XYZ file of C-alpha atoms in Angstrom:
127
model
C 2.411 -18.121 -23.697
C 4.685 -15.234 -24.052
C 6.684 -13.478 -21.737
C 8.251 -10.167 -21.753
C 10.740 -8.567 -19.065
C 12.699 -5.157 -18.640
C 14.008 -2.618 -16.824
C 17.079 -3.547 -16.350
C 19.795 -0.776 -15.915
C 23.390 0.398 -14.084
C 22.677 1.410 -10.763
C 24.898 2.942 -7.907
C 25.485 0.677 -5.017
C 22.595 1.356 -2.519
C 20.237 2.467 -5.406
C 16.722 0.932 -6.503
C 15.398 -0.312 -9.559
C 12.023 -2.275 -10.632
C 11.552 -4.843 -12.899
C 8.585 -5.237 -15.178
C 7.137 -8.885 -16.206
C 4.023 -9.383 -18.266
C 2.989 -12.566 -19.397
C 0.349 -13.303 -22.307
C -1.356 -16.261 -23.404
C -2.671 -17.698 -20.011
C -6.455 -18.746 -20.222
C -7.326 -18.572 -16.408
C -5.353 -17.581 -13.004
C -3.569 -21.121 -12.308
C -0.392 -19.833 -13.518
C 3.126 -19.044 -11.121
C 5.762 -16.409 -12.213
C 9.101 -15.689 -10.827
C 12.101 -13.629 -10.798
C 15.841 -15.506 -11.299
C 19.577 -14.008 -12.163
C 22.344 -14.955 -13.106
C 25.655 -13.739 -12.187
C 28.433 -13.916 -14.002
C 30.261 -17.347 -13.892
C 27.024 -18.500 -12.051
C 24.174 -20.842 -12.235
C 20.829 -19.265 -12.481
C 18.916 -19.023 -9.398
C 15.467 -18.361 -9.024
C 15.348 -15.335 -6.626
C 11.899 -14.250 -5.515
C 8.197 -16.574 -6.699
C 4.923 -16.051 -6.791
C 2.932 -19.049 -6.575
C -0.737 -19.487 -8.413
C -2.253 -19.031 -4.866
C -0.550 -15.837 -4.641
C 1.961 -16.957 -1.730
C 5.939 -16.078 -2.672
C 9.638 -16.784 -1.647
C 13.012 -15.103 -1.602
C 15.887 -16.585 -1.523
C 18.098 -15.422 1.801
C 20.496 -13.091 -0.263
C 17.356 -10.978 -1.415
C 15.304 -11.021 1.847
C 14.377 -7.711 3.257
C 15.592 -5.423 -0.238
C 13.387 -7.528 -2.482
C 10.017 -7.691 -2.931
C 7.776 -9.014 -5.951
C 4.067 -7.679 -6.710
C 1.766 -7.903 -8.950
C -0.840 -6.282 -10.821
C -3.552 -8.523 -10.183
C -6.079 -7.937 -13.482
C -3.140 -9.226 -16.132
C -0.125 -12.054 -15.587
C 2.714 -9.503 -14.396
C 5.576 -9.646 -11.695
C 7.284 -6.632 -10.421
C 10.764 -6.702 -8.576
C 11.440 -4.112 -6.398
C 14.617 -3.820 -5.474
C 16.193 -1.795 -3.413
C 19.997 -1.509 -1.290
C 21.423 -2.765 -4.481
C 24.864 -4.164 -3.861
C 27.659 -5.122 -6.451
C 26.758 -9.297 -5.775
C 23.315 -8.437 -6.984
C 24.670 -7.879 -10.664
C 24.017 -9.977 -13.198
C 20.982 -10.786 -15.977
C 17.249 -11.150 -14.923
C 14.646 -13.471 -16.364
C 11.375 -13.608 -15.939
C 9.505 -16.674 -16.055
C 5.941 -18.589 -15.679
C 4.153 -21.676 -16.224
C 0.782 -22.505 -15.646
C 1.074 -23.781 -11.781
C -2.642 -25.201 -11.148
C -1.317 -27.026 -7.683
C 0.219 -24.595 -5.375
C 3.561 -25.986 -3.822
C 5.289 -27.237 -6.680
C 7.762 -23.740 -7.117
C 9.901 -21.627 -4.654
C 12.663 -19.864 -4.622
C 16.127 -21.261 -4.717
C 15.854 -23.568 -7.653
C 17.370 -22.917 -11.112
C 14.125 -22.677 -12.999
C 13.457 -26.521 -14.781
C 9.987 -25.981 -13.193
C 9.230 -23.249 -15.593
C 8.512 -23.351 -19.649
C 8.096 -19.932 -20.491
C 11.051 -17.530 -20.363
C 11.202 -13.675 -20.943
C 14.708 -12.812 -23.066
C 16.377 -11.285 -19.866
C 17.398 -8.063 -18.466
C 20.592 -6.520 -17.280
C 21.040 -4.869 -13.662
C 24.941 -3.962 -13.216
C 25.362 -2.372 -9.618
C 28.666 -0.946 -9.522
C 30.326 -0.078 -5.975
């Protein structure tokens, strides 16, 4: 399994950006993928997860300018994000793992659930 993330860029405060995730290598639809940054001086924190039944969670800091989606024929994840703020800086990875029991990943967590990693992408929102 391979996964590959971008779109990561500098942004104004208030702005919106989208990342892109696409995953390869997965032989059926049992797999989970999910969004989690980084900030600087920071553990990584998985921010927004899409489970294998299709069911996803936020983390509170991302509720309501966050959303993840997906393009349904391939393994991606999009993040949406929008009212960027200066907190929400940091690098993004995207990750996924073949999930084949629904429940076992949410947001919040640091990511030890996962195996497959993209290489990461930068969002800097400056104020």
């Amino acid at each position: 399994v391979q996964v590959a993330d971008s779109g990561g860029d500098s942004v104004q405060a208030g702005g919106c950006l989208r990342l892109s995730c696409v995953a390869s290598g997965f032989t059926d639809r049992n797999y989970c993928m999910g969004w989690f940054r980084q900030a600087p001086g920071k553990d990584r924190e998985g921010i927004a997860i899409m489970d294998s039944d299709g069911s996803t969670s936020y983390v509170d800091s991302v509720k309501g300018r966050f959303t993840i989606s997906t393009d349904g024929a391939k393994p991606t994840l999009y993040l949406h994000m929008s009212n960027l703020k200066p907190e929400d800086t940091g690098m993004y990875f995207c990750a996924a793992d073949f999930c084949p029991w629904p429940g076992t990943v949410t947001a919040g967590t640091g990511g030890g659930e996962f195996v497959h990693w993209g290489q990461g992408t930068q969002v800097t929102v400056s104020s």
